[in-house]
């Protein structure tokens, strides 16, 4: 390929690169266009050294020593011209940062969709999950007879059958809600994304939250975009310190802050709580939506700028709990990017 | 930024994009130049459904159900013009794919260095590690009293003190070998990369190996580049099937194949075994180097094309076991890319 050809190819893609002459939000970014990055990489936030005498029962590795836990893995990419606010993508229960990457049926993930919109993107693995280390000392302490079984960590895995209803693919496994938009033909690829969840084995408060606060300050104005189990984390982060939080987007949070909590932290930044479809058909999710409505009202009453979007009320129907992977995932990314551009440019 | 400015900027970077008019291997790629990708994403290879009655002891999650394990997470990036062979980067003990990303002191990782050289790059998390799910059922079975403690999984963590000598930063913690090149001022960032190792809790043979075979076939000619614990995996992959393996680069393998093994699979592709410095000062590593020399001789005697490179013998001194993160890491990436270009274009 000649230099001229490369330049032509890149200019052709220019409409998709933020800052080009064409209107930035004219259309959903084309995943087939070349992707031009200013930089990328990965790093950790936080972390604590811990002394243990139960690191190993194998002769090749010493039982005693120091390990580091509670750090949060972050992978980031920055487009050639970052015209929009950086977004931190925080996955939910039993999942990792993979949530936001290529969808189970092979379409572009939200990590790249926001990047192509001009947002720097930061994808994390929650502490004790994925590439963020957990502490397994208690397993060895019990296995060697030094501790009783009750000292074992609280760790769980969500089975396909139970997860089905939680993710609202249908009312119960393997039924489906009519018009649901998750790519179920590729469900096997989705199940591979699920990992054991060490949430309840971690110190309290969850170190992920303090790490998100550090990351937001480091980015000097980040949109914290959370999902499900992590839905509450950006709010908890704001309760520590509102510094560095440009906006909160909480997607189908497992919990919103209580409407009777101190609303002051939540008046300091724009807040969006987003829910998909079939919520009223789920005994798990319907009360959560109701509580989030009450929280949004309370935040606004206190002078905040909070919104609740229920996609079916906006004419967007069929979205499951995993809406970042549904067949209209890029439409929703466009919607959220436009909301961010409006409130947090 | 105008279109003309973007085009000028990208043309300035063109010498670093494979296929431009300037010689491709003239210099180490500039990490500050824009990075132009044809595509990127992530997927899983392999995986097995498993029925369990010990998925959870929490009321919110069902104890019984199906989970999927043994799949291998793969993140990939393809440059705009892929002029060189795809490289699969396979991390070692107690680490994840993070090994190949940004170094502890913030320099460009090998994932990006090879990409900027024109190689498509595939970074994996070994099965049961990082973003590749493990099975935690035995922990819950023991915690609930249904199984005895001996049924707990064999899982270990490498402590800083013990890892120090294994990684050959020095003879023993916290001494350093004179002239060693690991960025020890950032050692705390390196410790954060370490995760618990479930290797010995997995089925036999290690599912990572069969998954690497599938991946190599999918890529129709991949360089399998392994490190330490995973050093042997590309050889085991070749023993399953040599199809799709363009070359093997084994960096400081924990073991080479026995010199008395059937050499036939190892005559089918170019092989490079690479070691750093201070090997003879390590009772752990010196015998491994010796055994690898014997393997390379046996492979060549059987008609193979195997090489052993000992960096100090080539005038490159001071490299530790974590040479992909040492201060001359890009020099070594250049060396390996040139070797690959020579044998596996």
XYZ file of C-alpha atoms in Angstrom:
690
model
C 0.000 0.000 0.000
C 1.399 3.408 -0.983
C 1.435 6.419 1.307
C -1.127 8.092 -0.977
C -3.435 5.090 -0.708
C -3.151 5.014 3.082
C -3.850 8.736 3.275
C -6.886 8.347 1.006
C -8.141 5.456 3.085
C -7.725 7.420 6.297
C -9.397 10.495 4.840
C -12.305 8.315 3.792
C -12.596 7.295 7.417
C -12.301 10.868 8.591
C -16.044 11.354 8.915
C -15.864 8.836 11.704
C -12.963 10.461 13.492
C -14.019 13.098 15.972
C -12.930 16.553 14.931
C -13.193 16.055 11.183
C -15.152 18.498 9.063
C -18.239 16.285 8.796
C -20.777 16.452 11.624
C -19.560 14.178 14.424
C -22.870 12.537 15.308
C -24.280 12.178 11.786
C -24.456 8.404 11.939
C -23.492 5.397 13.988
C -19.727 4.863 13.573
C -18.816 2.325 10.898
C -17.024 -0.602 12.581
C -15.312 -1.439 9.272
C -13.515 1.917 9.014
C -9.876 2.097 10.180
C -9.554 2.996 13.852
C -6.975 5.704 14.589
C -5.690 5.863 18.163
C -3.547 8.507 19.823
C -2.586 5.963 22.470
C -3.648 2.856 24.356
C -2.458 0.731 27.222
C -3.335 -0.655 30.623
C -2.545 0.051 34.258
C -3.800 -0.629 37.766
C -5.433 1.698 40.281
C -5.099 1.092 44.016
C -3.790 -2.067 45.630
C -2.711 -3.176 49.096
C 0.132 -5.423 50.215
C -0.959 -8.367 52.327
C 1.189 -10.842 54.271
C 0.086 -14.477 54.159
C 1.342 -17.860 55.294
C -1.065 -19.777 53.074
C -0.089 -18.732 49.570
C 0.760 -22.233 48.415
C 0.713 -25.898 49.365
C 3.000 -26.801 46.459
C 6.723 -27.361 46.990
C 7.634 -25.125 44.047
C 6.078 -22.015 45.643
C 6.669 -20.669 49.143
C 3.703 -20.717 51.558
C 4.729 -17.429 53.198
C 5.137 -14.057 51.595
C 3.546 -10.842 50.463
C 0.929 -10.475 47.752
C -0.856 -7.409 46.402
C -4.661 -7.318 46.206
C -7.522 -4.792 45.895
C -5.997 -3.190 42.751
C -8.293 -2.570 39.763
C -7.149 -3.403 36.224
C -7.847 -0.682 33.642
C -7.398 -0.955 29.860
C -7.694 2.316 27.967
C -7.757 3.663 24.425
C -7.685 7.318 23.375
C -8.766 8.416 19.875
C -6.538 10.724 17.772
C -8.588 13.689 18.816
C -10.526 13.221 22.015
C -13.393 15.654 21.578
C -15.672 14.128 24.169
C -15.522 13.222 27.855
C -13.652 10.064 28.884
C -15.926 7.150 29.803
C -15.120 4.524 32.451
C -16.999 1.290 31.712
C -17.745 -0.777 34.848
C -19.149 -4.297 34.405
C -21.669 -6.123 36.567
C -22.064 -9.360 38.494
C -20.222 -12.472 37.411
C -18.689 -10.695 34.449
C -15.494 -8.806 33.585
C -14.523 -5.910 31.310
C -15.211 -8.299 28.419
C -18.858 -7.189 28.820
C -18.085 -4.054 26.807
C -15.976 -5.628 24.075
C -17.056 -7.565 20.976
C -20.622 -8.867 21.444
C -21.332 -12.621 21.639
C -22.407 -12.546 17.973
C -19.269 -10.701 16.895
C -20.446 -7.083 16.578
C -18.499 -4.010 17.742
C -18.618 -3.506 21.503
C -19.345 -0.309 23.382
C -15.636 0.144 24.163
C -14.987 0.786 20.483
C -18.302 2.513 19.765
C -17.550 5.302 22.257
C -13.955 5.514 21.048
C -15.170 6.083 17.488
C -17.432 8.821 18.853
C -14.394 10.709 20.215
C -14.467 9.499 23.835
C -11.334 8.155 25.525
C -12.485 4.804 26.940
C -11.378 3.076 30.156
C -12.540 -0.519 30.724
C -12.020 -1.925 34.215
C -12.092 -5.337 35.842
C -13.626 -4.949 39.304
C -11.253 -5.776 42.167
C -10.862 -9.542 42.854
C -12.202 -10.293 39.338
C -10.648 -10.993 35.945
C -7.188 -9.464 35.763
C -7.557 -7.913 39.230
C -6.113 -10.328 41.804
C -8.103 -12.035 44.563
C -6.694 -13.485 47.804
C -6.894 -17.282 47.882
C -5.091 -17.733 51.233
C -8.198 -18.983 53.032
C -8.560 -21.869 50.576
C -5.066 -23.113 51.402
C -5.489 -22.486 55.127
C -8.570 -24.734 55.146
C -7.124 -27.322 52.770
C -4.087 -27.701 55.038
C -6.290 -28.074 58.137
C -5.169 -24.841 59.790
C -8.601 -23.247 59.537
C -12.132 -24.629 59.550
C -14.293 -24.756 56.439
C -16.428 -21.824 57.554
C -13.417 -19.566 56.899
C -13.591 -20.312 53.180
C -14.304 -17.270 50.995
C -17.856 -16.472 49.904
C -17.645 -16.965 46.169
C -20.401 -17.815 43.728
C -21.042 -18.519 40.081
C -24.285 -17.669 38.304
C -25.571 -20.691 36.406
C -27.065 -20.292 32.957
C -30.557 -21.229 34.148
C -30.693 -18.727 36.995
C -28.916 -15.984 35.071
C -31.478 -16.266 32.274
C -34.230 -14.544 34.265
C -31.837 -12.093 35.950
C -30.650 -10.941 32.522
C -34.321 -10.825 31.407
C -33.939 -12.932 28.297
C -37.262 -14.366 29.431
C -39.399 -14.921 32.531
C -37.678 -18.229 33.201
C -35.144 -20.488 31.467
C -35.427 -21.189 28.542
C -38.534 -19.118 27.722
C -38.030 -15.783 25.965
C -39.852 -12.470 26.189
C -41.546 -11.708 22.887
C -39.456 -9.271 20.900
C -36.401 -9.552 23.156
C -33.250 -8.336 21.385
C -30.357 -10.285 22.947
C -28.503 -12.346 20.265
C -29.607 -15.685 21.709
C -28.286 -17.625 18.720
C -24.860 -16.827 20.232
C -25.831 -17.457 23.861
C -23.016 -20.014 24.261
C -20.498 -17.242 23.600
C -22.161 -15.138 26.273
C -21.960 -17.894 28.894
C -18.184 -17.988 28.303
C -17.992 -14.377 29.516
C -19.190 -15.326 32.996
C -16.644 -15.808 35.780
C -16.846 -16.594 39.509
C -17.855 -13.586 41.608
C -15.675 -12.791 44.664
C -17.669 -9.657 45.578
C -18.658 -10.924 49.007
C -15.172 -12.215 49.844
C -13.679 -8.737 49.580
C -13.034 -6.161 52.281
C -15.822 -3.697 53.084
C -16.212 -1.130 51.587
C -15.569 -2.677 48.169
C -12.122 -1.424 47.044
C -13.451 -0.919 43.514
C -15.264 2.200 44.705
C -12.197 3.958 46.136
C -10.293 2.958 43.008
C -12.978 4.508 40.805
C -12.616 7.715 42.806
C -8.841 7.709 42.218
C -9.361 7.031 38.525
C -11.930 9.829 38.149
C -9.523 12.298 39.770
C -6.703 11.074 37.548
C -8.875 11.637 34.459
C -10.000 15.044 35.774
C -13.568 14.600 34.646
C -14.808 11.109 33.785
C -18.219 9.712 33.001
C -18.655 6.701 35.286
C -20.845 4.241 33.359
C -21.877 1.273 35.480
C -24.097 -1.754 35.057
C -26.210 -3.928 37.347
C -24.103 -5.016 40.372
C -21.796 -2.037 39.770
C -24.757 0.296 39.168
C -24.473 1.732 42.664
C -20.661 2.192 42.547
C -20.563 5.614 40.843
C -22.995 6.904 43.464
C -20.845 5.453 46.241
C -17.841 7.034 44.528
C -19.584 10.411 44.606
C -20.295 9.885 48.298
C -16.528 9.565 48.896
C -15.701 12.608 46.773
C -17.406 14.213 43.794
C -14.059 15.410 42.363
C -13.343 14.193 38.845
C -16.830 12.811 38.181
C -18.166 14.593 35.083
C -21.373 12.553 34.993
C -22.907 9.262 36.126
C -24.629 6.838 33.762
C -26.050 3.908 35.716
C -27.455 1.160 33.525
C -30.036 -1.067 35.181
C -28.476 -0.681 38.627
C -29.016 -3.436 41.171
C -29.680 -0.551 43.542
C -29.951 3.232 43.406
C -29.104 5.327 46.480
C -31.989 5.552 48.935
C -34.312 8.482 48.297
C -33.870 9.385 51.965
C -30.071 9.554 51.753
C -28.146 12.832 51.747
C -28.669 14.042 48.176
C -25.913 16.672 48.251
C -23.259 14.530 46.421
C -25.805 13.719 43.721
C -26.524 17.354 42.906
C -22.925 17.947 41.797
C -23.028 16.175 38.429
C -25.547 15.134 35.752
C -27.003 11.682 36.421
C -28.724 9.289 34.055
C -30.341 6.023 35.142
C -31.279 3.809 32.195
C -33.544 0.760 32.063
C -34.539 -1.529 29.190
C -37.750 -3.426 28.505
C -39.757 -6.111 30.327
C -38.910 -4.589 33.722
C -42.466 -4.805 35.017
C -42.498 -8.506 34.113
C -39.629 -9.169 36.535
C -40.181 -9.381 40.281
C -36.427 -8.823 40.674
C -36.212 -5.670 38.554
C -39.581 -3.921 38.952
C -38.899 -2.798 42.566
C -35.429 -1.608 41.584
C -36.831 0.590 38.829
C -39.378 1.995 41.277
C -36.670 2.777 43.846
C -34.529 4.438 41.169
C -37.475 6.629 40.131
C -37.787 7.734 43.753
C -34.062 8.440 43.955
C -34.099 10.523 40.749
C -37.036 12.543 42.063
C -35.258 13.116 45.377
C -32.027 14.187 43.655
C -33.906 16.680 41.504
C -35.873 17.984 44.463
C -32.517 18.697 46.122
C -31.400 20.719 43.103
C -29.778 17.934 41.072
C -29.862 17.185 37.358
C -30.969 13.548 37.333
C -32.886 11.720 34.622
C -34.444 8.299 34.363
C -34.792 6.857 30.885
C -37.004 3.822 30.382
C -36.245 2.772 26.809
C -39.744 1.444 25.934
C -41.195 4.816 26.950
C -38.902 6.332 24.292
C -40.132 3.902 21.651
C -37.091 1.609 21.924
C -38.489 -1.824 22.696
C -37.133 -5.295 23.423
C -33.993 -4.484 25.409
C -32.794 -6.996 27.989
C -30.594 -6.429 31.023
C -27.531 -6.960 28.764
C -28.525 -4.074 26.505
C -24.899 -3.258 25.631
C -24.921 -6.569 23.743
C -28.484 -6.485 22.355
C -28.960 -6.242 18.586
C -29.583 -2.479 18.844
C -26.604 -1.897 21.157
C -25.056 0.755 18.917
C -28.310 2.726 18.838
C -28.231 2.884 22.632
C -24.539 3.829 22.640
C -25.419 6.696 20.263
C -28.184 7.789 22.620
C -25.862 7.778 25.635
C -23.025 9.497 23.781
C -25.450 12.235 22.718
C -26.661 12.602 26.328
C -23.058 12.881 27.521
C -22.234 15.427 24.806
C -25.191 17.493 25.977
C -24.430 17.439 29.700
C -20.699 16.813 30.075
C -18.770 18.118 27.074
C -8.040 19.539 13.678
C -8.651 19.827 9.925
C -8.704 16.874 7.547
C -5.449 18.137 6.020
C -3.821 18.256 9.454
C -4.961 14.724 10.278
C -3.698 13.464 6.936
C -0.331 15.187 7.487
C -0.098 13.726 10.957
C -0.900 10.241 9.724
C 1.558 10.527 6.840
C 4.217 11.542 9.316
C 3.487 8.296 11.116
C 3.504 6.317 7.901
C 7.090 5.177 8.260
C 5.870 3.223 11.247
C 2.942 1.610 9.481
C 3.870 -1.592 7.725
C 3.657 -1.287 3.981
C 4.653 2.364 3.729
C 7.434 3.416 1.381
C 10.068 3.587 4.121
C 11.812 0.349 5.063
C 9.614 -1.484 7.560
C 12.318 -2.474 10.043
C 14.399 0.721 9.908
C 13.841 1.581 13.539
C 11.947 0.612 16.650
C 8.328 1.800 16.229
C 7.595 5.164 17.829
C 5.012 4.649 20.587
C 3.948 8.303 20.256
C 2.853 7.950 16.616
C -0.857 7.404 15.913
C -1.816 3.735 15.824
C -3.994 2.742 12.853
C -5.999 -0.458 13.224
C -7.965 -2.372 10.630
C -9.903 -4.045 13.424
C -9.826 -5.186 17.035
C -11.970 -7.134 19.441
C -12.101 -10.148 21.726
C -13.542 -13.648 21.717
C -13.213 -17.003 23.434
C -11.806 -20.284 22.158
C -13.049 -23.609 23.521
C -15.196 -24.075 26.604
C -17.195 -26.877 28.195
C -20.555 -26.860 29.962
C -20.476 -28.276 33.476
C -23.382 -29.087 35.791
C -22.908 -28.205 39.457
C -24.943 -28.174 42.655
C -22.451 -25.948 44.501
C -22.459 -22.741 42.502
C -23.602 -20.568 45.369
C -24.392 -20.507 49.072
C -26.103 -17.119 48.777
C -29.898 -16.852 48.609
C -29.753 -14.495 45.612
C -28.079 -17.093 43.375
C -29.185 -20.676 42.764
C -26.868 -23.456 43.984
C -27.653 -25.708 41.026
C -27.118 -25.014 37.373
C -24.793 -25.053 34.409
C -21.628 -23.036 34.019
C -19.098 -22.873 31.194
C -15.388 -23.363 31.900
C -12.133 -24.229 30.051
C -12.634 -21.424 27.487
C -9.668 -19.138 26.716
C -10.134 -15.367 26.454
C -8.441 -13.765 23.440
C -8.077 -10.034 22.741
C -6.825 -9.161 19.268
C -5.762 -6.169 17.193
C -4.977 -6.139 13.470
C -2.987 -3.288 11.871
C -4.255 -1.532 8.713
C -1.989 -3.640 6.590
C -0.961 -6.901 8.184
C 2.315 -7.614 6.413
C 3.664 -10.057 8.957
C 2.577 -13.289 10.611
C 0.013 -13.116 13.434
C 1.500 -13.584 16.904
C -0.299 -15.253 19.815
C 1.117 -14.001 23.137
C 0.793 -16.552 25.974
C 1.635 -15.423 29.515
C 3.279 -17.408 32.300
C 2.694 -18.446 35.895
C 0.635 -16.277 38.197
C 0.105 -13.677 35.499
C -2.452 -12.825 32.810
C -2.396 -11.279 29.334
C -1.508 -8.020 31.094
C 2.098 -9.309 30.920
C 2.332 -8.114 27.308
C 0.620 -4.748 27.726
C 2.018 -1.457 29.091
C 5.130 -2.160 31.217
C 5.119 -1.452 34.982
C 6.964 1.830 34.301
C 4.494 2.876 31.619
C 6.299 2.010 28.380
C 4.711 0.414 25.304
C 4.090 -3.314 25.721
C 4.921 -6.070 23.262
C 1.265 -6.311 22.207
C 1.551 -2.872 20.608
C 5.194 -3.217 19.540
C 4.396 -6.200 17.301
C 1.253 -4.505 16.032
C 3.284 -1.483 14.947
C 5.619 -3.898 13.163
C 2.733 -5.172 11.021
C 1.804 -8.295 13.003
C -1.803 -9.018 13.967
C -1.572 -9.655 17.718
C -3.639 -12.060 19.849
C -3.260 -11.831 23.642
C -4.760 -14.686 25.667
C -5.632 -15.322 29.286
C -4.853 -18.969 30.050
C -7.896 -21.063 30.953
C -9.060 -20.640 34.591
C -7.131 -17.344 34.811
C -8.002 -13.661 34.366
C -11.031 -13.317 32.097
C -11.162 -17.077 31.505
C -13.533 -18.633 34.065
C -12.519 -21.127 36.756
C -14.824 -23.571 38.555
C -15.297 -22.665 42.214
C -17.836 -25.418 43.008
C -15.460 -27.331 45.300
C -15.064 -24.287 47.557
C -18.817 -24.147 48.148
C -19.112 -27.922 48.499
C -16.535 -27.876 51.310
C -17.864 -24.682 52.918
C -21.335 -26.218 53.112
C -19.966 -29.435 54.655
C -20.852 -31.673 51.702
C -17.223 -32.418 50.886
C -14.067 -32.670 52.960
C -11.317 -30.051 52.863
C -9.021 -32.247 50.785
C -11.396 -31.721 47.853
C -10.533 -28.021 47.758
C -8.854 -26.878 44.536
C -5.069 -26.656 44.306
C -4.531 -22.947 43.882
C -1.487 -20.871 44.734
C -0.195 -17.321 44.705
C 3.458 -16.415 44.210
C 4.590 -14.029 46.943
C 6.853 -11.109 46.103
C 9.780 -12.581 48.021
C 9.717 -15.974 46.330
C 8.892 -14.571 42.894
C 11.913 -12.277 43.089
C 14.407 -15.091 42.510
C 12.149 -16.944 40.044
C 11.956 -13.797 37.911
C 15.750 -13.392 38.352
C 15.703 -9.804 39.558
C 18.412 -11.081 41.927
C 19.675 -14.234 43.620
C 17.318 -13.693 46.524
C 14.888 -11.019 47.709
C 15.686 -8.092 47.778
C 19.188 -8.393 46.305
C 19.654 -7.533 42.632
C 21.920 -8.945 39.953
C 24.394 -6.290 38.850
C 23.246 -4.713 35.612
C 19.778 -6.263 35.727
C 17.338 -4.375 33.482
C 13.895 -4.830 35.050
C 12.354 -1.430 35.983
C 12.527 -2.099 39.728
C 11.564 1.477 40.608
C 8.098 0.404 39.425
C 8.127 -3.034 41.054
C 4.907 -2.260 42.961
C 3.110 -1.938 39.626
C 4.478 -5.329 38.602
C 3.230 -7.043 41.772
C -0.271 -5.815 40.900
C -0.116 -7.897 37.716
C 0.115 -11.141 39.671
C -3.013 -13.226 40.197
C -3.773 -16.592 41.835
C -2.763 -19.552 39.689
C -5.390 -22.285 39.148
C -3.146 -24.331 36.821
C -3.164 -27.420 39.022
C -6.911 -27.268 39.675
C -7.696 -27.705 35.991
C -8.485 -30.843 34.008
C -5.559 -32.749 32.473
C -4.403 -32.072 29.804
C -4.542 -28.311 30.342
C -7.392 -26.997 28.140
C -5.248 -24.012 27.144
C -3.237 -26.287 24.848
C -6.207 -27.598 22.841
C -7.519 -24.034 22.662
C -4.187 -22.811 21.270
C -4.442 -25.505 18.615
C -7.931 -24.306 17.663
C -6.736 -20.706 17.573
C -3.719 -21.535 15.389
C -5.966 -23.320 12.903
C -8.404 -20.417 12.932
C -5.537 -18.005 12.163
C -4.165 -20.350 9.473
C -0.568 -19.763 10.431
C 0.226 -18.236 13.814
C 3.445 -17.687 15.701
C 2.851 -19.116 19.174
C 4.958 -17.005 21.564
C 4.973 -18.404 25.078
C 6.687 -17.567 28.343
C 7.840 -19.513 31.394
C 4.964 -21.726 32.654
C 3.396 -21.564 29.174
C 6.777 -22.119 27.481
C 5.970 -25.772 26.854
C 2.407 -25.142 25.562
C 3.275 -24.417 21.904
C 5.254 -27.667 21.811
C 2.325 -29.555 23.347
C 0.087 -27.830 20.805
C 2.320 -29.110 17.999
C 2.098 -32.594 19.495
C -1.703 -32.437 19.117
C -1.513 -31.100 15.549
C 1.058 -28.989 13.724
C -1.640 -27.395 11.535
C -1.764 -23.611 11.713
C 1.500 -23.190 13.648
C 3.756 -20.959 11.542
C 6.522 -20.871 14.172
C 7.183 -21.323 17.881
C 8.949 -18.720 20.018
C 9.378 -20.034 23.553
C 10.743 -17.453 25.972
C 12.481 -18.857 29.028
C 10.296 -21.976 29.106
C 9.783 -23.741 32.416
C 10.390 -26.871 30.362
C 11.323 -27.813 26.809
C 10.196 -31.138 25.347
C 12.456 -34.020 26.317
C 15.332 -34.583 23.910
C 14.242 -38.232 23.783
C 10.661 -37.420 22.752
C 9.367 -37.974 19.223
C 10.868 -35.002 17.360
C 8.646 -35.315 14.280
C 6.141 -32.564 15.315
C 9.047 -30.209 16.021
C 10.532 -30.534 12.549
C 7.422 -29.025 10.952
C 7.969 -25.378 11.887
C 10.803 -22.983 12.806
C 11.469 -22.939 16.550
C 13.229 -20.345 18.663
C 13.991 -20.781 22.369
C 15.151 -17.541 23.995
C 16.844 -16.989 27.360
C 18.027 -13.824 29.087
C 20.940 -13.203 31.440
C 22.007 -14.546 34.854
C 20.716 -18.024 33.982
C 23.796 -19.804 35.272
C 23.393 -17.965 38.585
C 20.007 -19.606 39.125
C 19.661 -23.177 40.302
C 16.078 -23.065 39.041
C 16.877 -21.865 35.519
C 20.304 -23.279 34.692
C 19.059 -26.884 34.308
C 16.141 -25.693 32.192
C 18.478 -23.902 29.784
C 20.613 -27.027 29.571
C 17.593 -29.227 28.820
C 16.412 -26.770 26.164
C 19.845 -26.882 24.496
C 19.535 -30.664 24.336
C 16.033 -30.410 22.901
C 17.127 -27.929 20.210
C 20.013 -30.215 19.231
C 17.669 -33.208 19.055
C 15.120 -31.318 16.943
C 17.818 -30.262 14.496
C 19.281 -33.760 14.362
C 15.812 -34.966 13.349
C 15.750 -32.443 10.486
C 14.174 -29.490 12.315
C 14.936 -25.792 12.178
C 15.390 -24.979 15.862
C 17.528 -22.240 17.397
C 18.486 -21.339 20.920
C 19.338 -17.716 21.583
C 21.060 -16.790 24.815
C 20.923 -13.000 24.850
C 24.244 -12.392 26.656
C 25.995 -14.519 24.019
C 24.637 -12.017 21.470
C 25.973 -9.070 23.453
C 22.610 -8.200 25.028
C 23.197 -8.252 28.749
C 21.151 -7.778 31.907
C 17.839 -9.343 30.914
C 15.683 -10.912 33.611
C 13.003 -13.574 33.278
C 10.468 -10.773 32.600
C 12.408 -9.571 29.573
C 9.260 -8.353 27.785
C 9.123 -5.682 30.510
C 12.873 -4.973 30.901
C 14.194 -1.540 29.913
C 15.366 -2.906 26.536
C 12.110 -4.764 25.869
C 11.557 -3.089 22.503
C 15.031 -4.084 21.325
C 14.159 -7.712 22.027
C 10.772 -7.352 20.320
C 12.628 -6.013 17.256
C 14.950 -9.004 17.361
C 12.055 -11.471 17.553
C 10.045 -9.684 14.871
C 13.073 -9.832 12.559
C 13.505 -13.544 13.311
C 9.817 -14.146 12.532
C 10.062 -12.107 9.316
C 12.992 -14.271 8.269
C 11.433 -17.668 8.986
C 7.656 -17.225 8.855
C 6.678 -14.439 6.486
